[in-house]
XYZ file of N, CA and C in Angstrom:
441
model
N 94.394 105.941 132.787
C 95.069 106.164 132.013
C 94.576 105.379 130.300
N 94.732 105.773 129.474
C 94.871 104.869 128.380
C 96.144 104.275 127.835
N 96.193 103.434 126.951
C 97.282 102.755 126.377
C 96.767 102.247 124.968
N 97.937 101.988 124.545
C 98.184 101.327 122.773
C 99.551 100.364 122.777
N 98.775 99.135 122.693
C 99.995 98.153 122.518
C 100.569 98.038 121.198
N 101.815 97.854 121.050
C 102.694 97.690 119.939
C 103.603 96.963 120.022
N 103.788 96.184 118.774
C 104.798 95.249 118.614
C 105.746 95.326 117.217
N 106.716 95.269 117.300
C 107.726 95.408 115.963
C 107.271 94.053 114.754
N 107.334 93.950 113.749
C 106.767 92.999 112.755
C 107.642 91.696 113.678
N 108.711 91.796 113.411
C 109.924 90.717 113.802
C 109.871 90.353 115.365
N 108.823 91.143 116.224
C 109.545 90.822 117.574
C 108.120 89.533 117.587
N 107.813 88.822 119.215
C 107.236 88.345 119.547
C 106.205 88.906 120.754
N 106.482 89.754 121.579
C 106.006 90.459 122.344
C 105.781 91.880 122.314
N 104.437 92.309 122.866
C 104.152 93.589 122.865
C 104.541 94.717 123.714
N 104.610 95.628 123.274
C 105.286 96.782 124.288
C 103.999 98.076 124.286
N 104.005 98.484 125.277
C 102.869 99.335 125.716
C 102.909 101.058 125.721
N 102.540 101.478 125.053
C 102.476 103.108 125.264
C 101.073 103.412 126.238
N 101.637 104.465 127.444
C 101.049 104.945 127.782
C 100.681 106.692 127.556
N 98.764 106.867 127.652
C 98.727 108.190 127.426
C 97.681 108.638 127.416
N 97.133 110.166 128.014
C 95.849 109.970 128.345
C 94.789 110.597 127.427
N 93.333 110.248 127.628
C 92.159 110.086 126.382
C 91.788 109.230 126.077
N 91.248 109.315 125.194
C 90.382 108.115 124.490
C 91.323 107.359 123.348
N 91.971 108.388 122.411
C 93.082 107.941 121.570
C 93.972 108.596 121.592
N 95.184 108.407 120.110
C 96.220 109.044 120.300
C 96.414 109.073 118.912
N 96.787 110.448 118.656
C 96.944 110.220 116.861
C 98.100 109.851 116.762
N 98.146 109.355 114.709
C 99.194 108.457 114.468
C 100.516 108.964 114.562
N 100.743 110.574 114.568
C 102.008 111.334 114.452
C 102.791 111.100 116.023
N 101.742 111.133 117.147
C 102.175 111.080 118.301
C 102.635 109.882 118.589
N 102.052 108.686 118.462
C 102.187 107.507 118.616
C 103.389 106.991 117.780
N 103.984 107.437 116.591
C 104.989 106.946 116.370
C 105.944 107.795 117.207
N 105.979 108.830 117.524
C 106.796 110.160 118.353
C 107.396 109.212 119.654
N 106.125 108.425 120.115
C 106.413 107.911 121.460
C 107.213 106.689 120.937
N 106.646 105.823 119.979
C 107.552 104.645 119.485
C 108.810 104.914 119.261
N 109.311 106.360 118.825
C 110.423 106.176 118.212
C 111.424 106.346 119.544
N 110.666 106.948 120.338
C 111.975 107.838 121.623
C 112.073 106.639 122.482
N 110.856 105.741 122.779
C 110.929 104.587 123.344
C 112.374 103.460 123.078
N 111.832 103.176 121.671
C 112.916 102.514 121.314
C 114.280 103.137 120.618
N 114.830 104.598 121.047
C 115.445 104.619 120.616
C 116.058 105.132 118.937
N 115.404 104.889 118.163
C 114.871 105.549 116.481
C 115.224 106.909 116.682
N 115.610 107.690 115.418
C 116.206 108.636 114.672
C 115.462 108.455 113.662
N 114.220 109.806 114.221
C 113.561 110.289 112.718
C 113.871 110.562 111.489
N 115.533 110.727 111.494
C 116.302 111.082 110.278
C 116.622 109.950 109.392
N 116.444 108.648 110.320
C 116.857 107.221 109.663
C 116.024 106.561 108.720
N 114.573 107.062 109.309
C 113.681 105.710 109.497
C 112.215 106.249 109.496
N 111.264 105.719 108.725
C 109.833 106.251 109.065
C 109.284 104.901 109.811
N 108.019 105.203 110.462
C 107.205 103.952 111.124
C 106.316 103.598 109.967
N 106.108 102.654 109.674
C 104.648 102.081 108.934
C 103.614 101.429 110.522
N 102.625 101.434 110.735
C 101.803 101.177 111.518
C 100.864 100.922 110.745
N 100.252 99.717 111.616
C 98.910 98.827 110.951
C 98.116 98.168 112.157
N 97.368 97.994 112.000
C 96.114 97.382 112.896
C 96.445 96.297 113.140
N 96.998 95.818 114.489
C 96.995 93.834 114.577
C 95.798 93.364 114.387
N 94.575 93.880 114.663
C 92.969 93.200 114.156
C 93.007 92.783 112.569
N 92.454 94.272 112.008
C 92.095 94.712 110.965
C 92.766 94.811 109.973
N 94.223 94.722 109.993
C 95.236 94.718 109.104
C 95.188 95.909 108.338
N 94.513 97.083 108.844
C 94.399 98.501 108.567
C 95.380 99.006 108.546
N 96.122 99.655 107.327
C 97.489 100.787 107.569
C 97.259 101.688 107.867
N 97.758 102.482 108.982
C 96.923 104.211 109.114
C 98.493 104.928 108.208
N 97.683 105.663 107.450
C 98.581 106.550 106.707
C 98.632 108.261 106.953
N 97.444 108.306 107.429
C 97.356 109.446 107.808
C 97.799 110.095 109.290
N 98.825 111.338 109.080
C 99.239 111.221 110.510
C 98.406 112.234 111.811
N 97.492 112.293 111.026
C 96.084 112.529 111.922
C 95.108 111.786 112.420
N 95.443 110.548 111.662
C 94.387 109.380 112.377
C 94.468 109.331 113.600
N 93.112 109.414 114.354
C 93.277 108.303 115.793
C 92.777 107.172 115.764
N 94.143 106.628 116.959
C 93.915 105.177 117.291
C 93.306 105.021 118.512
N 92.418 104.484 118.628
C 91.459 104.469 119.913
C 92.269 103.529 121.176
N 92.245 103.969 122.397
C 93.030 103.288 123.219
C 92.765 102.058 123.391
N 93.629 100.930 124.210
C 93.748 99.478 123.905
C 93.436 99.227 122.525
N 94.125 99.512 121.525
C 94.670 99.001 120.209
C 95.716 98.090 119.960
N 95.809 97.163 119.392
C 96.961 96.525 119.122
C 97.819 96.825 117.510
N 99.056 97.002 117.446
C 99.076 98.109 116.492
C 100.551 97.027 116.214
N 100.782 96.899 115.063
C 102.398 96.569 114.619
C 102.896 97.157 113.595
N 104.080 97.228 113.782
C 105.396 98.609 113.487
C 106.165 97.897 112.783
N 106.704 98.868 111.628
C 108.034 98.204 111.053
C 108.344 99.769 110.403
N 109.452 99.412 110.477
C 110.759 100.489 110.339
C 110.863 100.400 108.210
N 111.051 101.478 108.014
C 110.633 101.731 106.677
C 111.569 102.790 106.291
N 112.161 103.158 104.894
C 113.105 104.618 104.834
C 112.181 105.566 104.960
N 113.068 106.528 104.841
C 112.180 107.656 105.029
C 111.566 108.236 104.075
N 111.716 107.863 102.772
C 111.142 108.326 101.225
C 110.008 107.464 101.336
N 109.996 106.359 101.999
C 108.871 105.198 101.479
C 109.140 104.355 100.831
N 108.865 103.139 100.545
C 109.409 102.187 99.926
C 109.206 102.473 97.932
N 110.277 102.322 97.413
C 109.927 102.756 95.774
C 109.513 101.426 95.285
N 109.059 101.661 94.253
C 108.994 100.435 93.121
C 109.997 100.415 92.384
N 110.809 99.584 91.872
C 112.018 99.968 91.123
C 111.426 99.360 89.823
N 111.699 100.085 88.881
C 111.018 99.368 87.028
C 112.254 98.532 86.846
N 113.237 98.598 87.126
C 113.852 97.465 86.712
C 114.222 96.333 86.517
N 114.369 95.696 85.141
C 113.855 94.452 84.724
C 115.306 93.498 84.282
N 115.663 92.870 85.076
C 116.970 92.632 84.711
C 116.643 90.849 83.867
N 117.368 91.092 82.633
C 116.781 89.474 81.670
C 118.311 89.006 81.848
N 118.594 87.548 82.351
C 119.897 86.654 82.010
C 119.196 86.241 80.771
N 120.392 86.469 80.061
C 120.295 84.796 78.963
C 121.541 84.822 78.493
N 121.730 83.744 78.476
C 122.746 82.740 78.026
C 122.902 81.451 76.708
N 123.597 81.973 76.336
C 123.204 81.333 74.602
C 124.734 80.706 74.737
N 125.748 80.461 75.058
C 127.209 79.692 75.517
C 127.064 79.811 76.959
N 128.395 79.035 77.528
C 128.654 78.883 78.793
C 129.517 79.946 79.026
N 129.404 80.014 80.308
C 129.627 81.525 80.792
C 131.185 81.095 81.212
N 131.745 79.939 81.671
C 133.288 79.652 81.439
C 133.870 78.628 81.340
N 134.928 77.983 80.668
C 135.098 76.891 80.467
C 135.325 76.662 78.922
N 135.662 75.857 78.102
C 135.671 75.579 77.114
C 134.156 75.016 76.532
N 133.403 75.510 75.530
C 132.286 74.986 74.784
C 132.327 73.238 74.710
N 130.902 72.741 75.437
C 130.966 72.087 75.356
C 129.874 71.176 74.277
N 130.350 69.841 73.577
C 129.925 69.447 72.291
C 128.579 69.132 73.000
N 127.545 68.892 72.416
C 126.207 68.363 72.628
C 125.606 68.046 71.313
N 125.446 66.882 71.665
C 125.334 65.681 70.880
C 123.784 65.462 70.888
N 122.784 66.408 69.336
C 121.815 66.391 69.478
C 120.844 65.215 68.868
N 121.902 64.029 68.434
C 120.997 62.805 67.999
C 120.991 62.118 69.667
N 121.536 62.363 70.639
C 120.655 61.734 71.747
C 119.481 62.138 72.054
N 118.992 61.105 72.437
C 117.061 61.675 72.947
C 117.259 61.444 74.410
N 116.384 62.157 75.128
C 116.301 62.424 76.696
C 115.823 60.676 77.486
N 116.317 60.440 78.049
C 116.742 59.446 78.902
C 114.732 59.089 79.109
N 114.019 58.180 79.406
C 112.596 58.124 79.885
C 112.959 58.347 81.529
N 111.788 58.549 81.913
C 111.879 58.629 83.679
C 111.842 57.195 84.194
N 111.568 56.097 83.599
C 111.853 54.640 84.087
C 113.283 54.832 84.391
N 113.956 54.402 83.266
C 115.374 54.585 83.084
C 115.886 55.943 84.267
N 115.624 56.786 84.145
C 116.081 57.806 84.354
C 116.147 57.412 86.353
N 115.271 56.777 86.911
C 114.724 56.625 88.316
C 116.011 55.616 88.454
N 116.610 54.835 87.934
C 117.861 54.054 88.259
C 119.339 54.554 87.943
N 119.116 55.713 87.571
C 120.544 56.570 87.064
C 120.901 56.735 88.241
N 122.332 57.036 88.760
C 123.085 57.022 89.752
C 123.886 58.893 89.604
N 124.044 59.287 88.598
C 124.257 60.536 88.408
C 123.434 61.504 87.740
N 122.428 61.830 88.577
C 121.242 62.293 87.902
C 121.686 63.938 87.304
N 122.506 64.316 87.807
C 123.511 65.679 87.557
C 123.777 65.871 85.731
N 124.206 64.581 85.750
C 125.085 64.256 84.175
C 123.882 63.643 83.660
N 122.899 63.189 83.760
C 121.633 62.679 82.725
C 121.455 63.774 82.429
N 121.074 62.923 81.040
C 120.487 63.515 79.354
C 118.548 63.602 79.569
N 118.387 65.052 80.610
C 117.088 64.480 81.230
C 116.685 65.957 81.127
N 115.497 66.621 81.105
C 115.115 67.950 81.580
C 114.993 67.927 82.903
N 115.311 68.852 83.399
C 115.208 69.314 84.912
C 114.015 68.764 85.836
N 112.933 69.188 85.689
C 111.440 68.842 85.703
C 111.670 66.925 86.074
N 111.887 66.398 84.806
C 112.477 64.988 85.174
C 113.098 63.921 86.180
N 114.558 64.782 86.283
C 115.770 64.930 86.849
C 114.827 65.043 88.398
N 114.028 66.125 89.016
C 113.585 66.335 90.358
C 112.412 64.731 90.606
N 111.849 64.447 89.237
C 110.678 63.128 89.442
C 111.760 62.238 90.033
N 112.833 62.157 89.444
C 113.420 60.615 89.567
C 114.340 60.956 91.051
N 114.475 61.906 91.635
C 115.360 62.066 92.753
C 113.900 61.891 93.625
N 113.172 62.203 93.917
C 112.183 62.161 94.723
C 111.612 60.666 94.584
N 111.767 60.074 93.680
C 111.300 58.647 93.650
C 112.359 57.816 94.236
N 113.393 57.729 93.751
C 114.675 57.432 94.374
C 114.622 57.462 95.931
N 114.556 58.506 96.562
C 114.537 58.803 97.900
C 114.034 58.347 98.772
N 112.453 58.109 98.160
C 111.253 57.182 98.533
C 111.629 55.440 98.286
N 112.306 55.519 97.369
C 112.235 53.558 97.175
C 112.745 52.839 98.564
N 113.434 53.280 99.237
C 114.026 52.716 100.462
C 113.078 52.569 101.342
N 111.920 53.527 101.256
C 111.058 53.205 102.735
C 110.066 52.505 102.025
N 109.578 51.755 100.658
C 108.280 51.765 100.141
C 108.167 50.158 100.729
N 107.398 49.808 101.583
C 106.832 48.891 102.103
C 106.730 47.464 101.162
N 105.963 47.879 99.894
C 105.680 46.805 98.803
C 107.717 46.087 98.241
N 108.610 47.282 98.409
C 109.920 46.382 98.115
C 110.217 46.033 99.324
N 111.468 44.892 99.009
C 112.096 43.819 99.938
C 113.725 43.818 99.913
């Protein structure tokens, strides 16, 4: 008897489908796996990929050789549809609450001073500078040159 080892993408261990002959068609393999895993053909389809070569089997009449290992993924019956919808969010004013007055005359805080700031969330600096300051603040306690 010949076999094909399969595992679902999210599982760790392989299961085995046993058959007679040197190879099994993709259609038959899908049918065997769906039967063993108690999946309904109306709900989903299976995407079969060779575990070693990462080659995806697409033709239902493709022959999978015995002793192969495959990765199985459940996909919707119609296949995965690519959406062409693009969502762009643009905010020109605050979403909720009262509008905040922004003082344009205040310049952003330099990074050296930003490192000493205790409340980075309210600091007048770019998000990137705030992240850099936060990273430096979190490491300064472990710096062996400081005592």
